[in-house]
GROMACS .gro file of C-alpha atoms in nm:
model
  262
    1MET     CA    1   1.410  -0.641  -0.989
    2THR     CA    2   1.621  -0.730  -0.685
    3SER     CA    3   1.619  -1.073  -0.522
    4PHE     CA    4   1.525  -0.924  -0.184
    5ASN     CA    5   1.255  -0.685  -0.065
    6PRO     CA    6   1.392  -0.330  -0.019
    7THR     CA    7   1.080  -0.203   0.159
    8ARG     CA    8   1.084  -0.490   0.406
    9GLN     CA    9   1.457  -0.437   0.459
   10ALA     CA   10   1.402  -0.068   0.541
   11LEU     CA   11   1.136  -0.160   0.796
   12GLU     CA   12   1.363  -0.422   0.953
   13GLN     CA   13   1.630  -0.154   0.987
   14GLY     CA   14   1.387   0.057   1.190
   15ARG     CA   15   1.331   0.319   0.922
   16THR     CA   16   0.998   0.486   0.853
   17VAL     CA   17   0.897   0.430   0.492
   18SER     CA   18   0.703   0.702   0.309
   19ALA     CA   19   0.515   0.619  -0.009
   20LEU     CA   20   0.346   0.798  -0.296
   21TRP     CA   21   0.001   0.671  -0.395
   22LEU     CA   22  -0.021   0.593  -0.767
   23GLU     CA   23  -0.377   0.590  -0.902
   24SER     CA   24  -0.317   0.680  -1.266
   25ALA     CA   25  -0.176   0.350  -1.398
   26SER     CA   26   0.079   0.557  -1.592
   27PRO     CA   27   0.429   0.403  -1.616
   28GLU     CA   28   0.564   0.746  -1.714
   29ILE     CA   29   0.431   0.908  -1.396
   30ALA     CA   30   0.553   0.612  -1.190
   31GLU     CA   31   0.903   0.647  -1.335
   32LEU     CA   32   0.896   1.026  -1.294
   33ALA     CA   33   0.794   0.988  -0.929
   34VAL     CA   34   1.092   0.766  -0.849
   35HIS     CA   35   1.334   1.003  -1.022
   36ALA     CA   36   1.173   1.289  -0.827
   37GLY     CA   37   1.265   1.117  -0.500
   38TRP     CA   38   0.979   0.881  -0.414
   39LYS     CA   39   1.151   0.547  -0.374
   40THR     CA   40   0.841   0.357  -0.261
   41ILE     CA   41   0.538   0.368  -0.491
   42LEU     CA   42   0.208   0.243  -0.352
   43VAL     CA   43   0.018   0.127  -0.660
   44ASP     CA   44  -0.352   0.142  -0.578
   45ASN     CA   45  -0.543  -0.127  -0.763
   46GLU     CA   46  -0.840  -0.099  -0.527
   47HIS     CA   47  -0.946   0.248  -0.641
   48GLY     CA   48  -0.704   0.295  -0.929
   49ILE     CA   49  -0.766   0.181  -1.287
   50ALA     CA   50  -0.469  -0.048  -1.348
   51SER     CA   51  -0.536  -0.387  -1.505
   52LEU     CA   52  -0.296  -0.675  -1.449
   53GLU     CA   53  -0.116  -0.583  -1.771
   54HIS     CA   54  -0.092  -0.219  -1.660
   55THR     CA   55   0.045  -0.338  -1.326
   56ALA     CA   56   0.327  -0.531  -1.496
   57HIS     CA   57   0.428  -0.215  -1.684
   58LEU     CA   58   0.418  -0.013  -1.361
   59LEU     CA   59   0.644  -0.265  -1.187
   60ARG     CA   60   0.897  -0.245  -1.469
   61ALA     CA   61   0.893   0.135  -1.472
   62VAL     CA   62   0.939   0.172  -1.097
   63GLU     CA   63   1.208  -0.094  -1.070
   64ALA     CA   64   1.401   0.035  -1.372
   65ALA     CA   65   1.409   0.379  -1.210
   66GLY     CA   66   1.544   0.233  -0.885
   67GLY     CA   67   1.225   0.227  -0.678
   68ASP     CA   68   1.011  -0.038  -0.514
   69VAL     CA   69   0.639  -0.116  -0.540
   70VAL     CA   70   0.385  -0.188  -0.271
   71LEU     CA   71   0.062  -0.303  -0.437
   72ARG     CA   72  -0.283  -0.256  -0.288
   73ILE     CA   73  -0.503  -0.524  -0.440
   74PRO     CA   74  -0.875  -0.471  -0.512
   75ALA     CA   75  -1.000  -0.725  -0.258
   76GLU     CA   76  -0.915  -1.045  -0.075
   77ASP     CA   77  -0.882  -1.274  -0.379
   78PRO     CA   78  -0.649  -1.580  -0.391
   79ALA     CA   79  -0.652  -1.596  -0.772
   80TYR     CA   80  -0.550  -1.229  -0.802
   81LEU     CA   81  -0.282  -1.274  -0.536
   82LYS     CA   82  -0.130  -1.568  -0.726
   83LYS     CA   83  -0.104  -1.363  -1.044
   84ILE     CA   84   0.061  -1.059  -0.886
   85LEU     CA   85   0.303  -1.273  -0.686
   86ASP     CA   86   0.410  -1.452  -1.003
   87MET     CA   87   0.444  -1.108  -1.163
   88GLY     CA   88   0.707  -1.018  -0.903
   89VAL     CA   89   0.514  -0.818  -0.644
   90ARG     CA   90   0.668  -0.875  -0.300
   91SER     CA   91   0.485  -0.618  -0.088
   92ILE     CA   92   0.107  -0.650  -0.081
   93MET     CA   93  -0.164  -0.446   0.092
   94VAL     CA   94  -0.508  -0.602   0.132
   95PRO     CA   95  -0.808  -0.377   0.209
   96MET     CA   96  -1.097  -0.432   0.451
   97ILE     CA   97  -0.962  -0.703   0.680
   98SER     CA   98  -1.166  -0.743   0.997
   99SER     CA   99  -1.089  -1.095   1.121
  100ALA     CA  100  -0.802  -1.333   1.188
  101SER     CA  101  -0.960  -1.588   0.953
  102GLN     CA  102  -0.936  -1.340   0.665
  103ALA     CA  103  -0.572  -1.270   0.755
  104ARG     CA  104  -0.489  -1.642   0.762
  105ALA     CA  105  -0.647  -1.686   0.418
  106ILE     CA  106  -0.422  -1.413   0.278
  107VAL     CA  107  -0.108  -1.573   0.419
  108ASP     CA  108  -0.220  -1.911   0.287
  109ALA     CA  109  -0.264  -1.771  -0.065
  110CYS     CA  110   0.071  -1.588  -0.063
  111ARG     CA  111   0.309  -1.848   0.078
  112TYR     CA  112   0.443  -2.160  -0.086
  113PRO     CA  113   0.396  -2.490   0.104
  114PRO     CA  114   0.439  -2.586   0.379
  115GLN     CA  115   0.359  -2.236   0.516
  116GLY     CA  116   0.077  -2.186   0.265
  117ASN     CA  117  -0.082  -2.310  -0.055
  118ARG     CA  118   0.044  -2.073  -0.324
  119GLY     CA  119   0.038  -2.244  -0.661
  120TYR     CA  120   0.377  -2.333  -0.810
  121ALA     CA  121   0.509  -2.206  -1.142
  122ALA     CA  122   0.840  -2.067  -1.019
  123PRO     CA  123   1.066  -2.147  -1.318
  124ILE     CA  124   0.851  -1.963  -1.573
  125VAL     CA  125   0.732  -1.646  -1.397
  126ARG     CA  126   0.870  -1.293  -1.385
  127ALA     CA  127   0.916  -1.317  -1.007
  128SER     CA  128   1.203  -1.564  -1.059
  129ARG     CA  129   1.330  -1.371  -1.360
  130PHE     CA  130   1.182  -1.654  -1.565
  131GLY     CA  131   1.394  -1.913  -1.390
  132ALA     CA  132   1.721  -1.718  -1.363
  133VAL     CA  133   1.675  -1.702  -0.983
  134SER     CA  134   1.702  -2.075  -0.922
  135ASP     CA  135   1.623  -2.061  -0.549
  136TYR     CA  136   1.321  -1.831  -0.583
  137ALA     CA  137   1.070  -2.077  -0.439
  138ARG     CA  138   1.291  -2.129  -0.132
  139VAL     CA  139   1.328  -1.758  -0.049
  140ALA     CA  140   0.997  -1.614  -0.171
  141ASN     CA  141   0.811  -1.663   0.159
  142ASP     CA  142   1.078  -1.479   0.356
  143ASN     CA  143   1.081  -1.186   0.113
  144LEU     CA  144   0.710  -1.115   0.143
  145LEU     CA  145   0.569  -0.807   0.313
  146LEU     CA  146   0.200  -0.859   0.388
  147ILE     CA  147  -0.001  -0.558   0.500
  148VAL     CA  148  -0.366  -0.579   0.602
  149GLN     CA  149  -0.587  -0.273   0.627
  150ILE     CA  150  -0.793  -0.212   0.939
  151GLU     CA  151  -1.085  -0.014   0.796
  152HIS     CA  152  -1.400  -0.117   0.978
  153ILE     CA  153  -1.508  -0.084   1.337
  154ASP     CA  154  -1.574  -0.460   1.343
  155ALA     CA  155  -1.197  -0.520   1.325
  156ARG     CA  156  -1.158  -0.360   1.669
  157GLU     CA  157  -1.255  -0.687   1.840
  158GLU     CA  158  -0.991  -0.890   1.655
  159ILE     CA  159  -0.685  -0.665   1.646
  160GLU     CA  160  -0.463  -0.888   1.860
  161ALA     CA  161  -0.580  -1.202   1.678
  162ILE     CA  162  -0.509  -1.047   1.337
  163ALA     CA  163  -0.166  -0.927   1.448
  164ALA     CA  164  -0.084  -1.273   1.584
  165VAL     CA  165  -0.136  -1.445   1.247
  166GLU     CA  166   0.205  -1.571   1.138
  167GLY     CA  167   0.299  -1.404   0.810
  168ILE     CA  168   0.105  -1.082   0.866
  169ASP     CA  169   0.368  -0.811   0.899
  170MET     CA  170   0.175  -0.484   0.926
  171LEU     CA  171  -0.164  -0.350   1.025
  172PHE     CA  172  -0.250  -0.039   0.826
  173ILE     CA  173  -0.519   0.185   0.974
  174GLY     CA  174  -0.749   0.330   0.706
  175PRO     CA  175  -0.901   0.625   0.893
  176ASN     CA  176  -1.154   0.735   0.631
  177ASP     CA  177  -1.329   0.401   0.592
  178LEU     CA  178  -1.298   0.340   0.966
  179ALA     CA  179  -1.474   0.670   1.035
  180GLY     CA  180  -1.736   0.581   0.774
  181SER     CA  181  -1.808   0.250   0.946
  182MET     CA  182  -1.876   0.456   1.261
  183GLY     CA  183  -2.125   0.677   1.078
  184ARG     CA  184  -1.876   0.965   1.061
  185LEU     CA  185  -1.744   0.962   0.705
  186GLU     CA  186  -1.498   1.249   0.638
  187GLN     CA  187  -1.501   1.344   1.008
  188LEU     CA  188  -1.147   1.241   1.099
  189GLU     CA  189  -1.121   1.496   1.378
  190ASP     CA  190  -1.439   1.371   1.547
  191ALA     CA  191  -1.363   1.288   1.911
  192ASP     CA  192  -1.492   0.929   1.888
  193VAL     CA  193  -1.294   0.865   1.568
  194ARG     CA  194  -0.975   1.005   1.717
  195GLN     CA  195  -1.024   0.802   2.037
  196THR     CA  196  -1.085   0.483   1.837
  197ILE     CA  197  -0.774   0.536   1.627
  198GLN     CA  198  -0.562   0.611   1.932
  199ALA     CA  199  -0.679   0.292   2.100
  200LEU     CA  200  -0.597   0.094   1.784
  201GLU     CA  201  -0.252   0.252   1.769
  202GLU     CA  202  -0.178   0.144   2.125
  203ARG     CA  203  -0.296  -0.212   2.070
  204ILE     CA  204  -0.114  -0.259   1.738
  205THR     CA  205   0.208  -0.121   1.883
  206ALA     CA  206   0.178  -0.355   2.181
  207SER     CA  207   0.127  -0.650   1.945
  208GLY     CA  208   0.472  -0.605   1.792
  209CYS     CA  209   0.336  -0.574   1.437
  210TRP     CA  210   0.448  -0.285   1.222
  211MET     CA  211   0.185  -0.014   1.182
  212GLY     CA  212   0.094   0.199   0.881
  213THR     CA  213  -0.155   0.469   0.783
  214ILE     CA  214  -0.209   0.775   0.563
  215THR     CA  215  -0.122   1.135   0.634
  216ALA     CA  216  -0.391   1.387   0.730
  217PRO     CA  217  -0.398   1.767   0.756
  218THR     CA  218  -0.316   1.754   1.128
  219ARG     CA  219  -0.100   1.441   1.114
  220GLY     CA  220   0.214   1.467   0.902
  221ILE     CA  221   0.486   1.207   0.868
  222ASP     CA  222   0.683   1.338   1.169
  223THR     CA  223   0.379   1.318   1.397
  224LEU     CA  224   0.288   0.973   1.269
  225SER     CA  225   0.643   0.842   1.299
  226ASN     CA  226   0.658   0.963   1.658
  227ALA     CA  227   0.328   0.781   1.722
  228GLY     CA  228   0.486   0.452   1.616
  229TYR     CA  229   0.394   0.430   1.249
  230ARG     CA  230   0.660   0.276   1.024
  231PHE     CA  231   0.482   0.306   0.688
  232VAL     CA  232   0.311   0.629   0.587
  233ALA     CA  233   0.127   0.679   0.259
  234GLY     CA  234   0.131   1.044   0.164
  235PRO     CA  235   0.031   1.233  -0.150
  236ASN     CA  236  -0.153   1.089  -0.447
  237ASP     CA  237  -0.046   1.140  -0.808
  238ILE     CA  238  -0.397   1.233  -0.924
  239ALA     CA  239  -0.440   1.483  -0.640
  240ILE     CA  240  -0.100   1.637  -0.714
  241MET     CA  241  -0.181   1.678  -1.082
  242ALA     CA  242  -0.532   1.808  -1.014
  243ASN     CA  243  -0.406   2.069  -0.768
  244ALA     CA  244  -0.128   2.177  -1.006
  245LEU     CA  245  -0.368   2.204  -1.300
  246ARG     CA  246  -0.618   2.407  -1.098
  247SER     CA  247  -0.341   2.637  -0.981
  248GLU     CA  248  -0.216   2.688  -1.337
  249ALA     CA  249  -0.570   2.751  -1.463
  250THR     CA  250  -0.617   3.021  -1.199
  251ARG     CA  251  -0.283   3.176  -1.290
  252TRP     CA  252  -0.370   3.183  -1.660
  253ARG     CA  253  -0.706   3.342  -1.595
  254GLU     CA  254  -0.536   3.613  -1.392
  255LEU     CA  255  -0.289   3.676  -1.675
  256SER     CA  256  -0.558   3.730  -1.933
  257GLU     CA  257  -0.924   3.811  -1.887
  258ASP     CA  258  -0.984   3.686  -2.242
  259PHE     CA  259  -0.843   3.338  -2.171
  260ASP     CA  260  -1.127   3.087  -2.173
  261LEU     CA  261  -1.101   2.759  -1.981
  262SER     CA  262  -1.473   2.687  -1.980
   0.00000   0.00000   0.00000
């Protein structure tokens, strides 16, 4: 674990960060992914199965392999935020944020006083290397990367207000849930959905906040980077494994008509 935030540093240097979604809660897959070239691992604790204990093992595996973790938490929860911050998570994504008041509550929970109200246990937590980093409490606020997800049409009215909250670094457009809130779930190429996303892109870019999203069949990392995105979440470990297993099953069936995968 480094004493600074590599993902935040990359963004500050103007680089576009690409991340692999990790749903499986497997430290082995997390470690493998970093060695395979994915330096930023987006651990998904909203839809993934990782407990807090699993999450600690994932952090260790990714960091030992030379990577960095961004953690999507299950929901806006100050108690959960306190635990993962003490665990050593520095980059946090919070789903379903639609108002500036929600964004302010997140900052308040994640920052030590006087910028926030994060509870203090710095000398005995993993984040400070159990006290080995003596100035942890003084630098922790500056090392945070706080990402809020814009996933509901209601957020459209508060984009500038959310972006203006001090301590919020990135607005991450979640196109699938956004489309769903418009009554167009899984219709990402719908004209109204595309127009809404484009308008959000323009407003977030104008705000000066960093912007993130996921890839889509017609929107790869090059297209998204050119559109102003600086954080792009790409493939998912479960999807990669499922596709590979299906492909292998098909290949085996073709090799032998007697092979039974039923």
